[in-house]
Every structure is written in C-alpha cells, then in structure tokens.
mmCIF file of C-alpha atoms in Angstrom:
data_model
loop_
_atom_site.group_PDB
_atom_site.id
_atom_site.type_symbol
_atom_site.label_atom_id
_atom_site.label_comp_id
_atom_site.label_asym_id
_atom_site.label_seq_id
_atom_site.Cartn_x
_atom_site.Cartn_y
_atom_site.Cartn_z
ATOM 1 C CA MET A 1 42.247 21.475 -11.016
ATOM 2 C CA ALA A 2 40.432 20.531 -13.674
ATOM 3 C CA THR A 3 43.114 18.001 -16.353
ATOM 4 C CA ALA A 4 43.356 18.088 -20.265
ATOM 5 C CA THR A 5 43.340 14.749 -22.199
ATOM 6 C CA ALA A 6 46.953 12.335 -22.229
ATOM 7 C CA PRO A 7 49.046 13.889 -24.923
ATOM 8 C CA ALA A 8 50.573 11.785 -26.995
ATOM 9 C CA THR A 9 52.220 14.584 -29.267
ATOM 10 C CA ALA A 10 56.698 15.024 -27.454
ATOM 11 C CA PRO A 11 56.216 19.103 -26.744
ATOM 12 C CA PRO A 12 57.646 21.563 -29.529
ATOM 13 C CA ALA A 13 60.453 22.371 -30.230
ATOM 14 C CA LEU A 14 60.100 25.875 -29.612
ATOM 15 C CA ALA A 15 58.713 24.840 -25.898
ATOM 16 C CA HIS A 16 62.327 24.018 -24.831
ATOM 17 C CA ARG A 17 64.404 26.694 -26.841
ATOM 18 C CA VAL A 18 61.748 29.245 -24.670
ATOM 19 C CA ALA A 19 61.941 27.393 -21.245
ATOM 20 C CA GLU A 20 66.552 28.684 -22.495
ATOM 21 C CA HIS A 21 65.700 32.466 -22.643
ATOM 22 C CA LEU A 22 63.622 31.588 -19.160
ATOM 23 C CA PRO A 23 65.602 33.296 -15.635
ATOM 24 C CA HIS A 24 66.257 30.118 -12.790
ATOM 25 C CA ARG A 25 64.975 30.846 -10.042
ATOM 26 C CA ASP A 26 66.987 29.585 -6.870
ATOM 27 C CA GLY A 27 68.793 27.751 -10.062
ATOM 28 C CA ASN A 28 66.480 26.486 -10.221
ATOM 29 C CA ALA A 29 65.558 25.790 -14.387
ATOM 30 C CA TRP A 30 62.187 25.194 -16.100
ATOM 31 C CA THR A 31 61.131 22.180 -17.513
ATOM 32 C CA VAL A 32 59.266 21.280 -20.553
ATOM 33 C CA ALA A 33 56.759 18.042 -20.783
ATOM 34 C CA PRO A 34 53.995 17.257 -23.711
ATOM 35 C CA TYR A 35 50.759 18.501 -22.859
ATOM 36 C CA ALA A 36 47.141 18.119 -24.406
ATOM 37 C CA ALA A 37 45.575 21.808 -23.638
ATOM 38 C CA TRP A 38 42.225 22.077 -23.924
ATOM 39 C CA TRP A 39 42.105 24.417 -27.414
ATOM 40 C CA THR A 40 44.049 23.337 -29.410
ATOM 41 C CA THR A 41 45.407 19.974 -31.391
ATOM 42 C CA ARG A 42 48.674 21.610 -32.488
ATOM 43 C CA PRO A 43 51.815 20.049 -30.393
ATOM 44 C CA THR A 44 51.167 21.948 -27.306
ATOM 45 C CA ALA A 45 53.817 21.990 -23.838
ATOM 46 C CA ARG A 46 53.826 22.688 -20.004
ATOM 47 C CA LEU A 47 56.829 24.300 -18.654
ATOM 48 C CA THR A 48 57.597 24.051 -14.631
ATOM 49 C CA GLN A 49 60.175 24.873 -12.401
ATOM 50 C CA ALA A 50 60.415 23.967 -9.086
ATOM 51 C CA GLY A 51 59.398 26.231 -6.578
ATOM 52 C CA ARG A 52 57.190 28.217 -8.287
ATOM 53 C CA ARG A 53 52.775 27.957 -8.239
ATOM 54 C CA GLY A 54 51.747 27.222 -11.174
ATOM 55 C CA ALA A 55 52.487 26.648 -15.548
ATOM 56 C CA LEU A 56 53.385 28.175 -18.548
ATOM 57 C CA ILE A 57 51.234 25.810 -21.519
ATOM 58 C CA LEU A 58 52.773 26.148 -24.230
ATOM 59 C CA ALA A 59 50.856 25.649 -27.983
ATOM 60 C CA ALA A 60 53.328 25.993 -31.287
ATOM 61 C CA HIS A 61 51.575 27.061 -35.233
ATOM 62 C CA PRO A 62 52.739 27.408 -37.992
ATOM 63 C CA TRP A 63 51.868 30.721 -37.602
ATOM 64 C CA ARG A 64 51.987 31.615 -34.494
ATOM 65 C CA THR A 65 51.929 31.145 -31.242
ATOM 66 C CA GLU A 66 50.029 30.267 -28.506
ATOM 67 C CA ILE A 67 50.804 30.608 -24.652
ATOM 68 C CA ALA A 68 48.583 30.663 -20.999
ATOM 69 C CA TRP A 69 49.215 30.013 -17.381
ATOM 70 C CA GLN A 70 48.185 26.800 -15.158
ATOM 71 C CA LEU A 71 46.983 27.367 -11.703
ATOM 72 C CA ASP A 72 46.005 24.355 -9.557
ATOM 73 C CA ASP A 73 42.914 26.097 -9.658
ATOM 74 C CA ARG A 74 42.739 27.571 -13.421
ATOM 75 C CA GLU A 75 42.853 24.817 -16.043
ATOM 76 C CA PRO A 76 43.423 27.773 -19.333
ATOM 77 C CA TYR A 77 41.180 26.587 -22.023
ATOM 78 C CA GLU A 78 41.829 28.977 -24.495
ATOM 79 C CA PRO A 79 45.554 31.003 -24.556
ATOM 80 C CA ASP A 80 46.148 33.910 -22.187
ATOM 81 C CA LEU A 81 47.950 35.505 -25.029
ATOM 82 C CA THR A 82 48.918 35.197 -28.815
ATOM 83 C CA LEU A 83 51.643 36.025 -30.685
ATOM 84 C CA ASP A 84 52.823 35.870 -34.267
ATOM 85 C CA ARG A 85 55.569 34.933 -33.507
ATOM 86 C CA MET A 86 57.923 31.871 -33.867
ATOM 87 C CA ALA A 87 60.457 32.680 -32.399
ATOM 88 C CA SER A 88 61.931 31.425 -28.364
ATOM 89 C CA LYS A 89 63.901 35.121 -28.067
ATOM 90 C CA PRO A 90 60.127 36.713 -28.659
ATOM 91 C CA VAL A 91 58.401 34.288 -28.088
ATOM 92 C CA ALA A 92 60.206 34.105 -24.108
ATOM 93 C CA ARG A 93 60.822 37.998 -24.452
ATOM 94 C CA GLU A 94 56.656 37.746 -24.164
ATOM 95 C CA ILE A 95 55.724 36.095 -21.372
ATOM 96 C CA LEU A 96 58.276 37.658 -19.402
ATOM 97 C CA ARG A 97 56.107 40.683 -20.133
ATOM 98 C CA LEU A 98 53.148 39.154 -19.897
ATOM 99 C CA VAL A 99 52.275 36.452 -18.138
ATOM 100 C CA LEU A 100 54.625 35.064 -15.672
ATOM 101 C CA PRO A 101 53.721 38.907 -13.683
ATOM 102 C CA ARG A 102 49.176 37.543 -14.197
ATOM 103 C CA LEU A 103 50.443 33.379 -13.227
ATOM 104 C CA ASP A 104 52.716 35.292 -10.311
ATOM 105 C CA ASP A 105 49.955 38.244 -9.228
ATOM 106 C CA ASP A 106 46.654 35.632 -9.338
ATOM 107 C CA ALA A 107 49.477 32.618 -6.838
ATOM 108 C CA ALA A 108 49.905 35.832 -4.346
ATOM 109 C CA LEU A 109 45.917 35.559 -3.558
ATOM 110 C CA ALA A 110 47.135 32.420 -1.339
ATOM 111 C CA TYR A 111 48.896 34.070 0.289
ATOM 112 C CA ALA A 112 47.651 38.249 0.407
ATOM 113 C CA SER A 113 46.033 38.157 2.672
ATOM 114 C CA ARG A 114 49.077 36.611 5.644
ATOM 115 C CA PRO A 115 50.776 39.425 6.245
ATOM 116 C CA VAL A 116 54.221 38.314 7.606
ATOM 117 C CA GLU A 117 53.256 34.862 4.533
ATOM 118 C CA ALA A 118 53.412 38.952 2.280
ATOM 119 C CA GLN A 119 56.670 39.616 3.828
ATOM 120 C CA SER A 120 58.569 36.735 3.467
ATOM 121 C CA ALA A 121 57.167 37.032 -0.376
ATOM 122 C CA ARG A 122 58.703 40.526 -0.932
ATOM 123 C CA LEU A 123 61.490 39.829 0.647
ATOM 124 C CA TRP A 124 62.254 36.383 -1.412
ATOM 125 C CA HIS A 125 60.844 38.160 -4.128
ATOM 126 C CA LEU A 126 63.133 41.609 -4.299
ATOM 127 C CA ASP A 127 66.253 39.281 -3.437
ATOM 128 C CA LEU A 128 66.117 36.911 -6.892
ATOM 129 C CA ILE A 129 66.495 40.704 -7.696
ATOM 130 C CA GLY A 130 69.296 41.747 -5.627
ATOM 131 C CA SER A 131 70.985 38.409 -5.984
ATOM 132 C CA ALA A 132 70.855 38.665 -10.335
ATOM 133 C CA VAL A 133 72.531 42.566 -10.050
ATOM 134 C CA ARG A 134 75.620 41.591 -7.485
ATOM 135 C CA ALA A 135 76.079 38.460 -9.741
ATOM 136 C CA GLN A 136 76.905 41.524 -12.801
ATOM 137 C CA GLY A 137 79.511 43.046 -10.672
ATOM 138 C CA ALA A 138 76.532 45.697 -8.711
ATOM 139 C CA ALA A 139 76.016 46.367 -5.297
ATOM 140 C CA THR A 140 72.865 47.156 -4.649
ATOM 141 C CA LEU A 141 71.269 48.806 -1.228
ATOM 142 C CA TYR A 142 68.231 47.317 0.019
ATOM 143 C CA ARG A 143 65.771 49.475 2.262
ATOM 144 C CA ALA A 144 61.790 50.140 3.715
ATOM 145 C CA GLY A 145 59.476 51.347 0.757
ATOM 146 C CA GLY A 146 57.808 54.557 1.503
ATOM 147 C CA TRP A 147 54.156 52.869 1.863
ATOM 148 C CA PRO A 148 53.041 50.855 4.744
ATOM 149 C CA ASN A 149 54.363 46.930 3.734
ATOM 150 C CA SER A 150 57.293 47.841 0.810
ATOM 151 C CA ASN A 151 60.428 47.334 0.864
ATOM 152 C CA VAL A 152 63.361 48.804 -2.272
ATOM 153 C CA VAL A 153 65.796 47.565 -3.943
ATOM 154 C CA ALA A 154 68.554 49.891 -5.693
ATOM 155 C CA TRP A 155 72.024 50.133 -7.753
ATOM 156 C CA SER A 156 73.592 52.812 -9.848
ATOM 157 C CA SER A 157 75.014 51.514 -13.044
ATOM 158 C CA GLN A 158 76.886 54.051 -16.065
ATOM 159 C CA GLY A 159 75.483 57.065 -14.595
ATOM 160 C CA VAL A 160 71.192 56.268 -13.237
ATOM 161 C CA ARG A 161 69.808 54.865 -10.563
ATOM 162 C CA TYR A 162 67.636 52.220 -10.228
ATOM 163 C CA ALA A 163 65.087 51.119 -7.903
ATOM 164 C CA VAL A 164 63.068 48.569 -7.412
ATOM 165 C CA THR A 165 59.378 48.684 -5.361
ATOM 166 C CA LEU A 166 56.962 45.364 -4.250
ATOM 167 C CA VAL A 167 54.210 46.258 -1.633
ATOM 168 C CA GLY A 168 52.375 43.604 -0.195
ATOM 169 C CA GLY A 169 52.086 40.897 -1.172
ATOM 170 C CA ASN A 170 52.202 42.423 -5.024
ATOM 171 C CA PRO A 171 54.758 40.575 -6.573
ATOM 172 C CA ALA A 172 54.315 43.503 -9.831
ATOM 173 C CA CYS A 173 57.290 45.696 -9.729
ATOM 174 C CA ASP A 174 57.232 49.506 -9.399
ATOM 175 C CA LEU A 175 60.749 50.397 -11.409
ATOM 176 C CA SER A 176 62.551 53.713 -10.566
ATOM 177 C CA VAL A 177 65.049 55.460 -12.951
ATOM 178 C CA THR A 178 67.160 57.830 -13.168
ATOM 179 C CA GLY A 179 69.561 59.482 -15.290
ATOM 180 C CA PRO A 180 70.559 61.835 -18.580
ATOM 181 C CA VAL A 181 68.042 61.595 -20.941
ATOM 182 C CA ALA A 182 69.554 58.892 -23.539
ATOM 183 C CA ALA A 183 70.181 56.967 -20.714
ATOM 184 C CA VAL A 184 67.048 56.001 -20.261
ATOM 185 C CA GLU A 185 66.052 56.463 -23.096
ATOM 186 C CA ARG A 186 67.956 53.249 -23.357
ATOM 187 C CA VAL A 187 66.166 51.106 -20.580
ATOM 188 C CA LEU A 188 62.550 51.834 -21.280
ATOM 189 C CA PRO A 189 62.306 49.940 -24.097
ATOM 190 C CA LEU A 190 63.232 46.817 -23.098
ATOM 191 C CA PHE A 191 59.749 46.343 -20.866
ATOM 192 C CA LEU A 192 57.537 47.860 -24.122
ATOM 193 C CA PRO A 193 55.714 45.885 -26.974
ATOM 194 C CA GLU A 194 58.202 45.334 -29.840
ATOM 195 C CA PRO A 195 58.343 48.445 -32.081
ATOM 196 C CA ALA A 196 56.202 48.312 -34.647
ATOM 197 C CA ALA A 197 56.482 48.587 -38.539
ATOM 198 C CA GLU A 198 55.474 52.039 -39.187
ATOM 199 C CA THR A 199 55.433 54.503 -36.336
ATOM 200 C CA PRO A 200 52.193 56.720 -35.765
ATOM 201 C CA ARG A 201 51.976 59.202 -36.676
ATOM 202 C CA PHE A 202 52.787 61.461 -33.023
ATOM 203 C CA PRO A 203 50.843 64.758 -33.171
ATOM 204 C CA LEU A 204 54.328 66.766 -31.599
ATOM 205 C CA ARG A 205 53.016 70.052 -31.218
ATOM 206 C CA ASP A 206 50.490 69.779 -28.517
ATOM 207 C CA VAL A 207 53.686 68.106 -26.732
ATOM 208 C CA ARG A 208 54.390 71.264 -24.325
ATOM 209 C CA THR A 209 58.183 71.541 -23.563
ATOM 210 C CA ARG A 210 61.174 70.493 -24.873
ATOM 211 C CA LEU A 211 61.971 66.927 -23.684
ATOM 212 C CA ALA A 212 58.231 65.537 -23.955
ATOM 213 C CA ARG A 213 58.970 66.242 -26.946
ATOM 214 C CA ARG A 214 61.761 64.132 -28.141
ATOM 215 C CA LEU A 215 60.856 61.829 -25.813
ATOM 216 C CA ALA A 216 57.490 61.299 -26.639
ATOM 217 C CA ALA A 217 58.966 61.130 -30.320
ATOM 218 C CA HIS A 218 60.422 58.449 -28.744
ATOM 219 C CA LEU A 219 58.284 56.268 -27.055
ATOM 220 C CA VAL A 220 55.712 56.400 -29.966
ATOM 221 C CA GLN A 221 58.258 53.885 -31.090
ATOM 222 C CA PHE A 222 56.327 51.243 -29.391
ATOM 223 C CA THR A 223 53.513 52.327 -27.160
ATOM 224 C CA PRO A 224 50.851 54.840 -26.250
ATOM 225 C CA VAL A 225 51.869 58.169 -25.471
ATOM 226 C CA ASP A 226 49.964 60.998 -23.645
ATOM 227 C CA GLN A 227 51.206 63.643 -21.102
ATOM 228 C CA LEU A 228 49.046 65.181 -19.079
ATOM 229 C CA ASP A 229 48.582 69.037 -17.338
ATOM 230 C CA ASP A 230 51.314 68.336 -15.448
ATOM 231 C CA GLY A 231 53.294 68.512 -18.037
ATOM 232 C CA GLY A 232 55.067 64.706 -16.912
ATOM 233 C CA LEU A 233 54.323 61.714 -19.894
ATOM 234 C CA THR A 234 52.379 57.982 -19.911
ATOM 235 C CA PHE A 235 53.618 55.514 -21.126
ATOM 236 C CA GLY A 236 52.230 52.113 -21.769
ATOM 237 C CA ALA A 237 48.705 50.060 -22.187
ATOM 238 C CA ALA A 238 46.920 48.322 -20.053
ATOM 239 C CA THR A 239 48.329 44.512 -21.264
ATOM 240 C CA GLY A 240 51.406 44.988 -20.193
ATOM 241 C CA PRO A 241 55.049 47.425 -17.994
ATOM 242 C CA PHE A 242 52.916 50.829 -17.421
ATOM 243 C CA GLY A 243 54.734 54.065 -16.557
ATOM 244 C CA TYR A 244 55.440 58.489 -15.668
ATOM 245 C CA VAL A 245 57.824 60.547 -16.812
ATOM 246 C CA ALA A 246 58.114 63.287 -14.310
ATOM 247 C CA PRO A 247 57.924 67.104 -15.923
ATOM 248 C CA PRO A 248 61.456 68.692 -16.324
ATOM 249 C CA ALA A 249 62.420 71.344 -13.607
ATOM 250 C CA ASP A 250 62.723 73.603 -16.508
ATOM 251 C CA PRO A 251 59.843 73.666 -18.914
ATOM 252 C CA ILE A 252 62.004 76.136 -21.714
ATOM 253 C CA ALA A 253 65.393 74.695 -20.660
ATOM 254 C CA ARG A 254 67.163 73.146 -24.790
ATOM 255 C CA VAL A 255 67.749 69.928 -23.602
ATOM 256 C CA ARG A 256 70.112 67.420 -24.636
ATOM 257 C CA ASP A 257 71.363 64.233 -23.957
ATOM 258 C CA THR A 258 72.605 65.002 -20.265
ATOM 259 C CA THR A 259 69.740 66.113 -19.533
ATOM 260 C CA PRO A 260 68.288 64.589 -16.591
ATOM 261 C CA VAL A 261 65.124 63.158 -16.388
ATOM 262 C CA VAL A 262 63.354 60.428 -13.978
ATOM 263 C CA ALA A 263 60.710 57.259 -15.217
ATOM 264 C CA GLU A 264 58.885 55.224 -12.956
ATOM 265 C CA LEU A 265 57.664 52.212 -14.748
ATOM 266 C CA HIS A 266 54.380 49.461 -12.988
ATOM 267 C CA GLY A 267 53.433 46.892 -12.853
ATOM 268 C CA ILE A 268 56.536 44.512 -14.315
ATOM 269 C CA GLY A 269 57.180 40.959 -13.100
ATOM 270 C CA VAL A 270 60.293 39.638 -10.816
ATOM 271 C CA ASP A 271 61.258 37.111 -13.704
ATOM 272 C CA HIS A 272 61.360 40.169 -15.956
ATOM 273 C CA LEU A 273 63.378 42.487 -14.267
ATOM 274 C CA VAL A 274 66.383 39.251 -13.017
ATOM 275 C CA HIS A 275 66.636 38.660 -16.785
ATOM 276 C CA LEU A 276 67.704 41.545 -17.729
ATOM 277 C CA ALA A 277 69.471 42.119 -14.682
ATOM 278 C CA ALA A 278 73.345 42.089 -16.846
ATOM 279 C CA ALA A 279 71.718 45.477 -19.451
ATOM 280 C CA LEU A 280 70.266 46.658 -15.882
ATOM 281 C CA ALA A 281 73.207 46.351 -13.967
ATOM 282 C CA ARG A 282 76.185 46.776 -16.312
#
C-alpha cells in the first residue's frame, strides 16, 4: 500500500466527535490518529476499528468535510465523499449511508469466492444487527433466505415488521419494511439524504394510485421518485440506499395512516442498521 507523508498536525477535533457517533463492533470503538492525506494539507485523521479491514480518512476544512476509505491495496488520492457539513452527526450519518458500505463491499471481495468464509461473514454481520436489535428489547428470528446462500434476521416493533437479508459474501443489506403507511413513512427517510432546502416540484398527477401519490409527495422531499408500470414506486439514487414500494392491493381504495404498505430498501450498510437499531426496534 502506498503511504502518505508523515502527519505534521494533530487530527481535527471533528474526527474524534465523528468516531463517537459510529457504532462499535464486538465492543470495539473507533480510534483516531493523525494522518497526512495525499490530496490536502488540511488537518486530517485516520479512523480505524479493531477487527475491521480498512480505515476512514477524514479531512476538515472551514467550509466542508472530505472523507475517503482506505484498504491495504487502496490508498485514496482524492476524497470519495465531500460534504458541505461540518457538524459531527451529519458527517457520521453520511459515512454510515455512503462510505462504510463501499469500504465493506470492497473488503468482502477477498472472500467472495470462498463460500465457507462468505457464509461465516454473512452470519456474523447478521448477528451484529440482531444483537443491536435485541439490546433494544425486540425478539429476533433467524432463517434461511429465499435466495441461494442467503440468510435473514427479522423482528417486529410498533406494528412494523422488518427483515434484513444478506446474500453470498455481499455485506450490503436488503431491508424489507411492512406496516401502516404512516409508520413506513417515518422509517424510510432514515436511510435517505437529508431533505432539500426546497422540495422539488413533482407531477403528482402522473402518479396513478392514491397510495403512490401520498408516498411520492412524502419521499420527493428526500430523493428522486418514479412510478413503474406495475404501479409501484422506486426511490433513491445510485450513490446510496435505494428502494421500491409495492403497488397497493386495491388501487382505488382511500388511503389512511393505517393503510398497509410494503417497502424494500437495498444497499444498506451493516453499521448503518446497527446504528439505527434503537429507532427500528422500539
């Protein structure tokens, strides 16, 4: 691995605050050390966690935060993510949404072709999620998935059913959320970008069902929305978690807060789900 020049400054205070917001793995917290990134002379930190392959590189500017991910065979020469945020919670949120899943996905290539190791990693990742959920008082159920080499951890909370699926050696999770539309509307934004300062105009007249119109009006605050030929909605972008809301059983039925809905999310990081366990299991 290429190495940067020796760091000359202490790590930025922001890095320590961000590390406090990132979830532990097997009791291991994130640690922070000074670093010299290739792309900047600004104060920079390297964040690592015992038991995890790879690291995060964080550079703090007066007006933005730059983040990259590092592996033994990948030294970042430019940031992978640039945010116009300097507060620790929003920065940690975007690391969990967008950066750690990419780091874990690349790290998983090392054992993707070895089924035994892939299964071991898959079950370990699901247990990290299950343990975090059980710590909030919810009961979890583990089962084989519907796809070859897949496993699921499921639980229920406040009338909403959750099921997390991992397939093969891929550490990006699929999450199914089933429950009343009002509850599902509260869950989905946890995985989406922060709402824009001004909600984009969305042609609701082009959405064909009442349920889809309600959900589209809600989701467009956070992310692009589109309706498929089957009446379901797609949402999200290629740079982060994305999803699908199934079409209603009765397209012309009135929509109330208790109307049942099924949503699926894809590309979610294990650490993001661990971090959100309190919100998803209480």
